[in-house]
Coordinates of C-alpha atoms in Angstrom, one line a residue:
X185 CA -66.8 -66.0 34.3
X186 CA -68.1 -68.6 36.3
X187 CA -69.7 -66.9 39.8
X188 CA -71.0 -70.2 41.2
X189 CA -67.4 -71.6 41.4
X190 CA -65.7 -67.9 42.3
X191 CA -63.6 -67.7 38.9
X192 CA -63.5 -65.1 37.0
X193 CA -61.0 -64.0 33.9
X194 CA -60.3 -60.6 33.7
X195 CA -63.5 -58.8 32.1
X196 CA -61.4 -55.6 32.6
X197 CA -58.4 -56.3 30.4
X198 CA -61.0 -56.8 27.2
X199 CA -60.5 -54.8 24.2
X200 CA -63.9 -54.6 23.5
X201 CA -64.5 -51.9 26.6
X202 CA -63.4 -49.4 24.1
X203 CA -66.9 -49.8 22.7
X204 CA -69.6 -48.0 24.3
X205 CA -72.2 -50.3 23.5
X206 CA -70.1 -53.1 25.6
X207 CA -69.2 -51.1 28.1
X208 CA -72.8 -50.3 28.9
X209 CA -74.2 -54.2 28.3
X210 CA -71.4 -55.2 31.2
X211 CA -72.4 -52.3 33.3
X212 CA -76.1 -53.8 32.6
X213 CA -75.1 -57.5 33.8
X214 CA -73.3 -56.8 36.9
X215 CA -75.8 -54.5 38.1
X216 CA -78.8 -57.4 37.6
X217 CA -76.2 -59.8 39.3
X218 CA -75.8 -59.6 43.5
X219 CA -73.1 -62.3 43.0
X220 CA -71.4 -60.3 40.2
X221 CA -71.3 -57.1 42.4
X222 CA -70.1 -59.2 45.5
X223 CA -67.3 -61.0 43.5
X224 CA -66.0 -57.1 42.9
X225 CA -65.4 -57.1 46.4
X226 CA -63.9 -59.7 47.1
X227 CA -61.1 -61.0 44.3
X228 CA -58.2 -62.6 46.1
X229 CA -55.8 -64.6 44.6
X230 CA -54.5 -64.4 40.6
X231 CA -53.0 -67.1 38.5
X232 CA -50.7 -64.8 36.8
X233 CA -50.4 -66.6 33.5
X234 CA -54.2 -67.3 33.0
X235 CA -55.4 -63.9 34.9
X236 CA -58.0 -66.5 36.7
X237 CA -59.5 -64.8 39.7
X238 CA -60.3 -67.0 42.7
X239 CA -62.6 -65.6 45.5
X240 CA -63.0 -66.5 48.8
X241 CA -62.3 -63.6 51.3
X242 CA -63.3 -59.5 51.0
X243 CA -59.8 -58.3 50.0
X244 CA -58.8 -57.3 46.3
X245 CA -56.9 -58.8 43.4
X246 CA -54.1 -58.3 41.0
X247 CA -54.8 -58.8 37.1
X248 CA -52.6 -59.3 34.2
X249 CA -50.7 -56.2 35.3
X250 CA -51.4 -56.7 39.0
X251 CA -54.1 -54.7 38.9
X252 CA -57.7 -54.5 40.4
X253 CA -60.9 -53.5 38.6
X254 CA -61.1 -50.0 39.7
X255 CA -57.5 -49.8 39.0
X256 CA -58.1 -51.0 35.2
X257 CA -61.0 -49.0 34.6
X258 CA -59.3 -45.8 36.2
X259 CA -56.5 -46.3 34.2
X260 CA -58.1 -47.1 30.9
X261 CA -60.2 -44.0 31.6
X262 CA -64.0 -45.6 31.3
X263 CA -65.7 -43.0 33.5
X264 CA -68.9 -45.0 33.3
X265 CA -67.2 -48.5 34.9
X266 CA -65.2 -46.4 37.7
X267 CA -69.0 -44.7 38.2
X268 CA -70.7 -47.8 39.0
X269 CA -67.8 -48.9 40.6
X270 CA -67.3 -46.6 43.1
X271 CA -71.0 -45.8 43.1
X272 CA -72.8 -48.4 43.1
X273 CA -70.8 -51.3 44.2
X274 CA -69.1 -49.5 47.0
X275 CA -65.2 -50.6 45.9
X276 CA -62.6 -48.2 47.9
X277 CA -61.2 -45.5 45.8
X278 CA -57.9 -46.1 47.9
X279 CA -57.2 -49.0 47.4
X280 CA -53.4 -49.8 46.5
X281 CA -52.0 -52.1 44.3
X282 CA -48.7 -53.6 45.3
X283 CA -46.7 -51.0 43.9
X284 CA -48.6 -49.0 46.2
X285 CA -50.6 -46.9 43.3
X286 CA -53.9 -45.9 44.0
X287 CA -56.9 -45.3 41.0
X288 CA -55.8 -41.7 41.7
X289 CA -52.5 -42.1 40.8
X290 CA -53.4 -44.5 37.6
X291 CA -55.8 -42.1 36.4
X292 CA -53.2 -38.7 36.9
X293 CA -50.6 -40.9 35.2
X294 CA -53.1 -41.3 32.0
X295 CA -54.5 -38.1 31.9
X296 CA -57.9 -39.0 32.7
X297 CA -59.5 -36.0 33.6
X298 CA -63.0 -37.0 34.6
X299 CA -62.4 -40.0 36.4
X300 CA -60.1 -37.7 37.9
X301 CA -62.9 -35.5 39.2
X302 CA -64.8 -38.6 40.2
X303 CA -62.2 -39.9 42.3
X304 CA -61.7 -37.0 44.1
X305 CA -65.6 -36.2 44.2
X306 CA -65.8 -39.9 46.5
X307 CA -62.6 -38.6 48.8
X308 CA -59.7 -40.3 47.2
X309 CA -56.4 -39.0 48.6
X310 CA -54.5 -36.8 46.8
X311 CA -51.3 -37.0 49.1
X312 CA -50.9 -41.3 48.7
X313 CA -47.6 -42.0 47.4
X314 CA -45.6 -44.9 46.3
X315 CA -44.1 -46.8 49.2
X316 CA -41.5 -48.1 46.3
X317 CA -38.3 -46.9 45.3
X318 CA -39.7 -44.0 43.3
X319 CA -42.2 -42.9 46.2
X320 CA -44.2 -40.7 43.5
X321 CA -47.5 -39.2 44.2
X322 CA -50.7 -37.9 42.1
X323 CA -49.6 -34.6 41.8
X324 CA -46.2 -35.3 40.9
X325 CA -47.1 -37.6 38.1
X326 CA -49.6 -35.5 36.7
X327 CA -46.8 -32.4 36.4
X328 CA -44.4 -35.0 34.9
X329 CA -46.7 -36.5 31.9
X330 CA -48.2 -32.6 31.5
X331 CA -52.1 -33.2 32.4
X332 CA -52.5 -29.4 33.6
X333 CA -56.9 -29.7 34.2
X334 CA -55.4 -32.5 36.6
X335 CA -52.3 -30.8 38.1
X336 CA -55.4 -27.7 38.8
X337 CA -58.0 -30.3 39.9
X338 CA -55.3 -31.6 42.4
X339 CA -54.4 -28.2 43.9
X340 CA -58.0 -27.3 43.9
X341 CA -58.3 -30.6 46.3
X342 CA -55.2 -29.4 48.5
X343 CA -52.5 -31.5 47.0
X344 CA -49.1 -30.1 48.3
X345 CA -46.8 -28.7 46.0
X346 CA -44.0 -29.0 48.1
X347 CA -43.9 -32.8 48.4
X348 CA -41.4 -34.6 47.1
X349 CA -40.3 -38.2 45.4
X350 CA -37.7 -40.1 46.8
X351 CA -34.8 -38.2 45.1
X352 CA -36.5 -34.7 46.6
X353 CA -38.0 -33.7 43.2
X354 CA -40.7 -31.7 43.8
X355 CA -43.6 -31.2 41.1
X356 CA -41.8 -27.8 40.0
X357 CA -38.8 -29.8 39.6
X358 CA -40.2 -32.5 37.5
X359 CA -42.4 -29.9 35.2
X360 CA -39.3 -27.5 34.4
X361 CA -37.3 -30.8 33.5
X362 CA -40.0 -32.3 31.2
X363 CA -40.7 -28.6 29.7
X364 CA -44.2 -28.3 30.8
X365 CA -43.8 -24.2 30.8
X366 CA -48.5 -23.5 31.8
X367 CA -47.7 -26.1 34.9
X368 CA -45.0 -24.5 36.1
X369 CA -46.8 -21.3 35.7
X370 CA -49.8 -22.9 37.7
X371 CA -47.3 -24.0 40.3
X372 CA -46.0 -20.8 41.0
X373 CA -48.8 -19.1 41.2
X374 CA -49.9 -21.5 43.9
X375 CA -46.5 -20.8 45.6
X376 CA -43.9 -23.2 44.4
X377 CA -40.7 -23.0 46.1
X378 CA -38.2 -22.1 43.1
X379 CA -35.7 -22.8 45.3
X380 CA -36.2 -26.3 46.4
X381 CA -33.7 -28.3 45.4
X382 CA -33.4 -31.9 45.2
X383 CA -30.7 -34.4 46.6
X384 CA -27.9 -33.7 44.7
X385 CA -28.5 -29.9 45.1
X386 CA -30.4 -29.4 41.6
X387 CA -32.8 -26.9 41.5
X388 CA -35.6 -26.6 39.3
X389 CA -34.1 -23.7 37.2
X390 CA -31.1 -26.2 37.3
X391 CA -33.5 -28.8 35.2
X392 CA -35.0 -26.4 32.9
X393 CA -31.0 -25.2 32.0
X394 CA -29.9 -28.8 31.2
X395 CA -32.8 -29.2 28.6
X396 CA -33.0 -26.0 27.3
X397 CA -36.4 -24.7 28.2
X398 CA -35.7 -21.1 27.9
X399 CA -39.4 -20.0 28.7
X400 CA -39.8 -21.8 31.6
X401 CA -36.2 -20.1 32.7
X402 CA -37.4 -17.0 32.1
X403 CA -40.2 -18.0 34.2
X404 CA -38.0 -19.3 37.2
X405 CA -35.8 -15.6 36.9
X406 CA -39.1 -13.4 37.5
X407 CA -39.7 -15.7 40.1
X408 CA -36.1 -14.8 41.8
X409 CA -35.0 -18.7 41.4
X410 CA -30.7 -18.2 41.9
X411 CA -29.0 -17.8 38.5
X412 CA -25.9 -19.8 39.5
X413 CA -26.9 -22.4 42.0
X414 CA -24.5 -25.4 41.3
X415 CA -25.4 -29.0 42.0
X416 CA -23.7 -31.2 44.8
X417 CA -20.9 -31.7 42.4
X418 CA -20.4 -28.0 41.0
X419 CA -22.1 -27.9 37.6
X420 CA -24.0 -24.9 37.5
X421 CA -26.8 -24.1 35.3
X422 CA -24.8 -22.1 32.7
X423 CA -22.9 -25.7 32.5
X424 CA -25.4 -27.7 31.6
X425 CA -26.7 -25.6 29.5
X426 CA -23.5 -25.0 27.6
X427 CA -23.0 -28.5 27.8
X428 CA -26.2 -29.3 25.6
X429 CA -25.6 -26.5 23.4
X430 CA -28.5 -24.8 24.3
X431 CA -27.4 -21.1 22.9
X432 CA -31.0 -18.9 23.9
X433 CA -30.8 -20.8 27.3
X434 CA -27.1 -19.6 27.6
X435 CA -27.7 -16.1 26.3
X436 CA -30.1 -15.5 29.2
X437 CA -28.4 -17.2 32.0
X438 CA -25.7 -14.4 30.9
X439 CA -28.1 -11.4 30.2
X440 CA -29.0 -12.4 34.2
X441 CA -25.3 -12.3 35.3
X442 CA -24.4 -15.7 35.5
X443 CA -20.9 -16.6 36.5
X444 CA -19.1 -17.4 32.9
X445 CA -15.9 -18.5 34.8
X446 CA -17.4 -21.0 37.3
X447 CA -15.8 -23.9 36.8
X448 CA -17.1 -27.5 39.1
X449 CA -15.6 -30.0 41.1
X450 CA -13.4 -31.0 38.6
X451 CA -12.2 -28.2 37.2
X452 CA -14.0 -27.4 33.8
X453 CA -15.9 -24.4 32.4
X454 CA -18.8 -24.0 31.1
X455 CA -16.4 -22.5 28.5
X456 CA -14.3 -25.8 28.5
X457 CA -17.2 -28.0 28.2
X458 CA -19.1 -26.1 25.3
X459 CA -15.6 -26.3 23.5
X460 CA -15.6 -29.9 24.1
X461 CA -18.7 -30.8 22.7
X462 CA -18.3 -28.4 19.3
X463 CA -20.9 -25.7 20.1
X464 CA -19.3 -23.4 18.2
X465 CA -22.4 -20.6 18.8
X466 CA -22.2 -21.0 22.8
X467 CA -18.9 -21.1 22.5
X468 CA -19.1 -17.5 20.7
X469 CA -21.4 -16.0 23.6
X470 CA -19.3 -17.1 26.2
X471 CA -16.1 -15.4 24.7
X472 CA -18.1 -12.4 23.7
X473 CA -18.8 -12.3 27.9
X474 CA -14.9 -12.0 28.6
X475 CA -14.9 -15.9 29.2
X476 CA -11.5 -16.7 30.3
X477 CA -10.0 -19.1 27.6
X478 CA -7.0 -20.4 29.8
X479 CA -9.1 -22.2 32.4
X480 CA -8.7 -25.9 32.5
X481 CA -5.7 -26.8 30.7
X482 CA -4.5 -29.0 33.6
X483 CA -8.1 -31.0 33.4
X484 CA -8.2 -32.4 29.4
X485 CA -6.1 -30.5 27.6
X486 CA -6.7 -26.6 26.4
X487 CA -9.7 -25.5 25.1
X488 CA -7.8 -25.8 21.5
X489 CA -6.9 -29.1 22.3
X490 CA -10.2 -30.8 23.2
X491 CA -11.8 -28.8 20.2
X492 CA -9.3 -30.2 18.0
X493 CA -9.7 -33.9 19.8
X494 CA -13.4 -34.2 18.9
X495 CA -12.5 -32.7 15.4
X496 CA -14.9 -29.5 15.7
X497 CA -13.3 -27.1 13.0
X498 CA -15.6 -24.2 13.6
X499 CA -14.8 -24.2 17.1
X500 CA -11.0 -24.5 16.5
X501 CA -11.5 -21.0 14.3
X502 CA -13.3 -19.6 16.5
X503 CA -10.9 -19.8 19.7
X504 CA -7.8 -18.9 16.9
X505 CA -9.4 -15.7 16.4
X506 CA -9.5 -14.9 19.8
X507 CA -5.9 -15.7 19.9
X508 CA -5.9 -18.5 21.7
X509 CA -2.5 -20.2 22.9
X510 CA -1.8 -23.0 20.7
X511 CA 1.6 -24.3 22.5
X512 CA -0.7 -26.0 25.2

């Protein structure tokens, strides 16, 4: 770091800020140094191989990730650093980088609890989204990785769980997809539409179906979430969830009167599909529910046949027993 001549490499890329010790000796030199403390300010331009900072204007910098200093230190999670930072040498807690990600954001991402609580302790936005193709936001990030003390924080600081990214997923959405069953939980108890779908007509029961996170289902149903709400092409949750063999998720959907006969858009079962992909214990359930065995044999073939195509003998017993036709 040379102040006199405005360069400086990235201090806040070091390794060594793991370490306490150096942590607090380079907390210890900026504060003794005006000109440190003003270059914080005022990083402009980076030479992206070298990460050399040049200063010559108040404005901020990027740094080997396009970053700033705040930005590092939030991310990396060094409480202390985004303390004096934000503290002592004044540096704006919403200030973007040029994906449009705040310190907030970075820190939610990472799970960073207490420089969580700092950032929102100096008024650091909690609505700020990305102005990218994603357009996520600090809430929705925190629900997607599964930092619950931050998705609380957040909706202790009004964060709105009704705001959506740029497909429509809301927070709900994204927490019953990634299986995050206590944030969902928080988020309905703070009022989480169950029905708010995203742009293809998912919902967020929808989500938890296709990966078969049968708490969080269970969840969604005392809630009242729609058992058979099909997507923008037809697939409803039973579907998906036959489609990924997911038998308890299945069971309930059925226990909760879902339709076993809906087919979608293109003309298969949920029946047809488990058949199809050799899930020879949804495949029992379903016919156990009166599921209608001679849907779909204009789509692929019969249920026989596109058991027998993918060479799933268990299946192919299964749908013999229950007398199925075996001229189609």
């Amino acid at each position: 770091m040379d102040l006199k001549e405005s360069i400086s490499v990235s201090t806040f890329y070091n390794k060594q800020l793991i370490y306490q010790s150096f942590r607090d000796k380079l907390i210890s030199f900026f504060g003794r140094s005006d000109d440190a403390k003003q270059l914080l300010l005022e990083f402009d331009e980076v030479d992206r191989e070298g990460c050399v900072v040049k200063s010559d204007k108040k404005d901020s910098c990027w740094f080997m990730n396009d970053t700033t200093p705040l930005m590092e230190s939030a991310s990396r999670g060094y409480f202390d650093i985004v303390c004096f930072l934000v503290e002592t040498v004044k540096c704006d807690v919403n200030q973007i980088n040029f994906e449009d990600k705040s310190p907030l954001y970075k820190a939610c991402e990472g799970g960073k609890t207490d420089v969580v609580k700092l950032l929102l302790q100096n008024n650091a936005y909690v609505y700020q989204t990305e102005s990218d193709m994603y357009r996520e936001f600090p809430l929705f990030v925190a629900c997607s990785e599964g930092h619950i003390e931050i998705v609380r924080l957040l909706l202790q600081n009004d964060a709105d769980v009704y705001q959506c990214n740029v497909n429509e997923e809301s927070p709900l959405y994204v927490a019953c997809r990634r299986g995050h069953t206590d944030i969902v939980k928080l988020l309905l108890q703070n009022i989480a539409n169950v029905s708010q779908c995203n742009n293809a007509e998912k919902s967020p029961l929808y989500a938890a179906c296709k990966r078969g996170h049968t708490d969080i289902l269970k969840l969604l149903l005392q809630n009242n979430a729609e058992v058979s709400k099909c997507s923008i092409y037809g697939f409803s949750p039973l579907f998906v969830a036959c489609k990924g063999g997911h038998t308890e998720t299945v069971k309930l959907l059925l226990q909760n009167n879902a339709e076993v006969s809906q087919c979608n858009n293109y003309g298969m079962s949920p029946l047809f599909v488990a058949c199809a992909r050799g899930h020879t214990d949804t495949v029992k359930l379903l016919l156990q529910h009166s599921s209608d065995v001679a849907l779909c044999h204009d789509i692929e073939g019969s249920l026989l046949h596109v058991a027998c195509l993918g060479g799933h003998i268990d299946t192919v017993k299964l749908l013999l027993q229950y007398n199925t036709d075996v001229s189609f």
